[in-house]
Amino acid sequence: MRHGKKNNHLGRTSSHRKAMLANMASSLIKHKRIITTVAKAKTLRVFVEPIITRSKEASTHNYRTAFAYLQDKEAVKELFTVVGGKVANRAGGYTRILKTGNRVGDNAEMAMIELVDFNEFFEGFNADKKKTTTRRSRRSGSAKTEDATKAVKAEVVAEEVVETPAAENESINEAPAAESTEGSSEENA
């Protein structure tokens, strides 16, 4: 029975799966994006995000833990020097999975997994937005809501409705009709 076992085995033995995920994570860290199947990308996200979180603090323990997972010195160096500095102020969600369609050979669902902070295309969209923090509390702010409703009512009362005089409406309506009769007389001639 497989009750309570949530990880995807990907049709591999445990040692093969660990080696494959370590290689994929190293490639992701070195190249900042890789193309793979959707199932592998989702499993890789679960594997690599805790390692990236460790890279925020460059301590000996974190270096050794990252190396234990990745087994690649260059990837660990890149992780702590480049990636760790860039994701230092991000709370989580370091990777993005974009589906790219189906593979030609076996119709497997393919995806591109990339590090979020290293995509130049999406940086332009995030630069325009001002970072705002919102706080939600369980208490109902009755005084705040009353002030807000009073402000909205005051804005509605303050707005002026500009109406056009009836004479202008008639002249506007007559002008297109006169043009349409002139155009039809030209067509008949």
Short mmCIF file of C-alpha atoms in Angstrom, two decimals:
data_model
loop_
_atom_site.label_atom_id
_atom_site.label_comp_id
_atom_site.label_asym_id
_atom_site.label_seq_id
_atom_site.Cartn_x
_atom_site.Cartn_y
_atom_site.Cartn_z
CA MET A 1 0.00 0.00 0.00
CA ARG A 2 1.17 3.53 -0.67
CA HIS A 3 -0.91 5.42 1.87
CA GLY A 4 0.56 8.76 2.84
CA LYS A 5 3.41 8.65 0.30
CA LYS A 6 3.13 11.88 -1.64
CA ASN A 7 6.38 12.09 -3.61
CA ASN A 8 6.36 11.18 -7.29
CA HIS A 9 8.66 8.21 -7.96
CA LEU A 10 8.95 9.11 -11.66
CA GLY A 11 9.30 5.42 -12.58
CA ARG A 12 12.80 5.20 -11.08
CA THR A 13 14.54 3.64 -8.13
CA SER A 14 15.39 5.83 -5.17
CA SER A 15 19.09 6.19 -6.03
CA HIS A 16 18.34 6.92 -9.71
CA ARG A 17 15.72 9.50 -8.74
CA LYS A 18 18.08 11.27 -6.30
CA ALA A 19 20.88 11.37 -8.86
CA MET A 20 18.53 12.66 -11.58
CA LEU A 21 17.12 15.42 -9.35
CA ALA A 22 20.63 16.43 -8.25
CA ASN A 23 21.74 16.70 -11.89
CA MET A 24 18.62 18.63 -12.88
CA ALA A 25 18.99 21.00 -9.91
CA SER A 26 22.65 21.63 -10.79
CA SER A 27 21.69 22.38 -14.38
CA LEU A 28 18.92 24.70 -13.23
CA ILE A 29 21.29 26.62 -10.97
CA LYS A 30 24.01 26.87 -13.63
CA HIS A 31 21.80 27.71 -16.62
CA LYS A 32 18.89 29.43 -14.78
CA ARG A 33 16.30 27.50 -16.85
CA ILE A 34 15.85 24.00 -18.22
CA ILE A 35 13.24 22.22 -20.32
CA THR A 36 11.87 18.94 -19.01
CA THR A 37 8.56 17.13 -18.50
CA VAL A 38 5.91 18.65 -16.24
CA ALA A 39 6.12 15.81 -13.71
CA LYS A 40 9.90 16.16 -13.39
CA ALA A 41 9.61 19.96 -13.16
CA LYS A 42 7.11 19.74 -10.30
CA THR A 43 9.29 17.25 -8.45
CA LEU A 44 12.38 19.37 -9.11
CA ARG A 45 10.65 22.42 -7.64
CA VAL A 46 10.07 20.56 -4.36
CA PHE A 47 13.71 19.40 -4.40
CA VAL A 48 15.48 22.66 -5.26
CA GLU A 49 13.54 25.36 -3.39
CA PRO A 50 14.73 24.36 0.12
CA ILE A 51 18.31 24.35 -1.19
CA ILE A 52 17.86 27.85 -2.61
CA THR A 53 16.44 28.97 0.74
CA ARG A 54 19.62 27.74 2.42
CA SER A 55 21.72 29.77 -0.02
CA LYS A 56 20.44 33.04 1.48
CA GLU A 57 22.78 32.60 4.46
CA ALA A 58 26.33 31.65 3.52
CA SER A 59 27.43 29.48 6.43
CA THR A 60 29.63 26.40 6.39
CA HIS A 61 26.72 24.22 7.41
CA ASN A 62 24.57 25.50 4.54
CA TYR A 63 27.40 24.99 2.03
CA ARG A 64 27.85 21.39 3.15
CA THR A 65 24.12 20.69 3.14
CA ALA A 66 23.75 22.08 -0.38
CA PHE A 67 26.72 20.03 -1.56
CA ALA A 68 25.22 16.90 0.01
CA TYR A 69 22.14 17.35 -2.21
CA LEU A 70 23.75 18.66 -5.41
CA GLN A 71 27.12 16.83 -5.48
CA ASP A 72 28.54 19.57 -7.75
CA LYS A 73 31.07 22.14 -6.50
CA GLU A 74 30.50 24.60 -9.36
CA ALA A 75 26.74 24.53 -8.84
CA VAL A 76 27.13 25.14 -5.10
CA LYS A 77 29.52 28.04 -5.75
CA GLU A 78 27.07 29.57 -8.27
CA LEU A 79 24.20 28.99 -5.85
CA PHE A 80 25.80 30.85 -2.96
CA THR A 81 27.49 33.64 -4.93
CA VAL A 82 24.97 34.56 -7.63
CA VAL A 83 21.59 33.01 -6.84
CA GLY A 84 21.67 33.49 -3.07
CA GLY A 85 22.34 37.20 -3.36
CA LYS A 86 19.60 37.74 -5.90
CA VAL A 87 16.88 35.88 -3.95
CA ALA A 88 17.87 37.26 -0.54
CA ASN A 89 14.77 39.45 -0.21
CA ARG A 90 12.31 36.91 -1.68
CA ALA A 91 10.23 34.94 0.83
CA GLY A 92 9.83 31.87 -1.38
CA GLY A 93 8.66 30.76 -4.79
CA TYR A 94 12.06 30.91 -6.45
CA THR A 95 11.06 28.86 -9.50
CA ARG A 96 8.45 29.24 -12.22
CA ILE A 97 7.05 26.40 -14.35
CA LEU A 98 5.80 27.35 -17.82
CA LYS A 99 4.13 24.63 -19.88
CA THR A 100 5.46 24.48 -23.44
CA GLY A 101 3.23 21.89 -25.10
CA ASN A 102 3.68 18.21 -25.86
CA ARG A 103 6.81 16.40 -26.99
CA VAL A 104 6.73 15.09 -30.54
CA GLY A 105 8.04 11.58 -29.87
CA ASP A 106 5.78 10.38 -27.06
CA ASN A 107 3.33 13.27 -26.55
CA ALA A 108 4.66 13.90 -23.03
CA GLU A 109 3.67 17.23 -21.49
CA MET A 110 6.75 19.46 -21.53
CA ALA A 111 7.57 22.48 -19.38
CA MET A 112 10.30 25.02 -18.81
CA ILE A 113 11.33 25.52 -15.21
CA GLU A 114 13.31 28.67 -14.48
CA LEU A 115 14.55 30.77 -11.62
CA VAL A 116 12.15 33.69 -11.24
CA ASP A 117 14.68 36.43 -10.53
CA PHE A 118 16.80 35.64 -13.60
CA ASN A 119 14.20 36.15 -16.33
CA GLU A 120 14.83 39.45 -18.13
CA PHE A 121 11.46 39.38 -19.91
CA PHE A 122 9.34 39.47 -16.72
CA GLU A 123 11.58 41.98 -14.90
CA GLY A 124 10.08 44.84 -16.93
CA PHE A 125 6.60 44.00 -15.67
CA ASN A 126 7.68 43.84 -12.03
CA ALA A 127 9.66 47.10 -12.20
CA ASP A 128 6.52 49.15 -12.93
CA LYS A 129 4.63 47.88 -9.90
CA LYS A 130 5.29 49.54 -6.58
CA LYS A 131 5.78 46.98 -3.85
CA THR A 132 3.00 47.35 -1.33
CA THR A 133 2.34 45.34 1.75
CA THR A 134 -1.14 44.60 2.92
CA ARG A 135 -2.12 43.59 6.39
CA ARG A 136 -5.34 41.86 7.17
CA SER A 137 -6.75 41.48 10.63
CA ARG A 138 -9.64 39.50 11.93
CA ARG A 139 -11.17 42.43 13.75
CA SER A 140 -13.71 44.46 11.91
CA GLY A 141 -12.71 48.09 11.88
CA SER A 142 -16.18 49.60 12.26
CA ALA A 143 -14.80 53.11 12.72
CA LYS A 144 -12.65 52.77 9.63
CA THR A 145 -15.50 51.45 7.50
CA GLU A 146 -17.80 54.27 8.63
CA ASP A 147 -15.16 56.84 7.66
CA ALA A 148 -14.69 55.14 4.31
CA THR A 149 -18.42 55.11 3.53
CA LYS A 150 -18.70 58.79 4.50
CA ALA A 151 -15.81 59.63 2.17
CA VAL A 152 -17.43 57.73 -0.71
CA LYS A 153 -20.77 59.46 -0.14
CA ALA A 154 -19.03 62.84 -0.06
CA GLU A 155 -17.32 62.07 -3.39
CA VAL A 156 -20.63 61.10 -4.99
CA VAL A 157 -22.30 64.31 -3.79
CA ALA A 158 -19.33 66.42 -4.91
CA GLU A 159 -19.41 65.07 -8.46
CA GLU A 160 -21.23 67.35 -10.84
CA VAL A 161 -23.32 65.92 -13.61
CA VAL A 162 -22.91 68.02 -16.73
CA GLU A 163 -25.98 67.98 -18.94
CA THR A 164 -26.09 69.35 -22.45
CA PRO A 165 -28.93 71.70 -23.30
CA ALA A 166 -31.78 70.31 -25.40
CA ALA A 167 -31.05 72.74 -28.27
CA GLU A 168 -27.54 71.31 -28.69
CA ASN A 169 -28.92 67.78 -28.72
CA GLU A 170 -31.36 68.67 -31.51
CA SER A 171 -28.69 70.31 -33.65
CA ILE A 172 -26.40 67.34 -33.18
CA ASN A 173 -29.16 64.96 -34.20
CA GLU A 174 -30.18 67.06 -37.24
CA ALA A 175 -26.66 67.37 -38.69
CA PRO A 176 -26.16 63.68 -39.56
CA ALA A 177 -29.66 63.49 -41.01
CA ALA A 178 -28.96 66.45 -43.33
CA GLU A 179 -25.69 64.86 -44.46
CA SER A 180 -27.40 61.55 -45.14
CA THR A 181 -30.03 63.21 -47.37
CA GLU A 182 -27.34 65.09 -49.29
CA GLY A 183 -25.40 61.89 -49.84
CA SER A 184 -28.46 60.08 -51.13
CA SER A 185 -29.29 62.89 -53.57
CA GLU A 186 -25.74 62.72 -54.95
CA GLU A 187 -26.07 58.99 -55.41
CA ASN A 188 -29.35 59.40 -57.31
CA ALA A 189 -27.89 62.01 -59.70
#
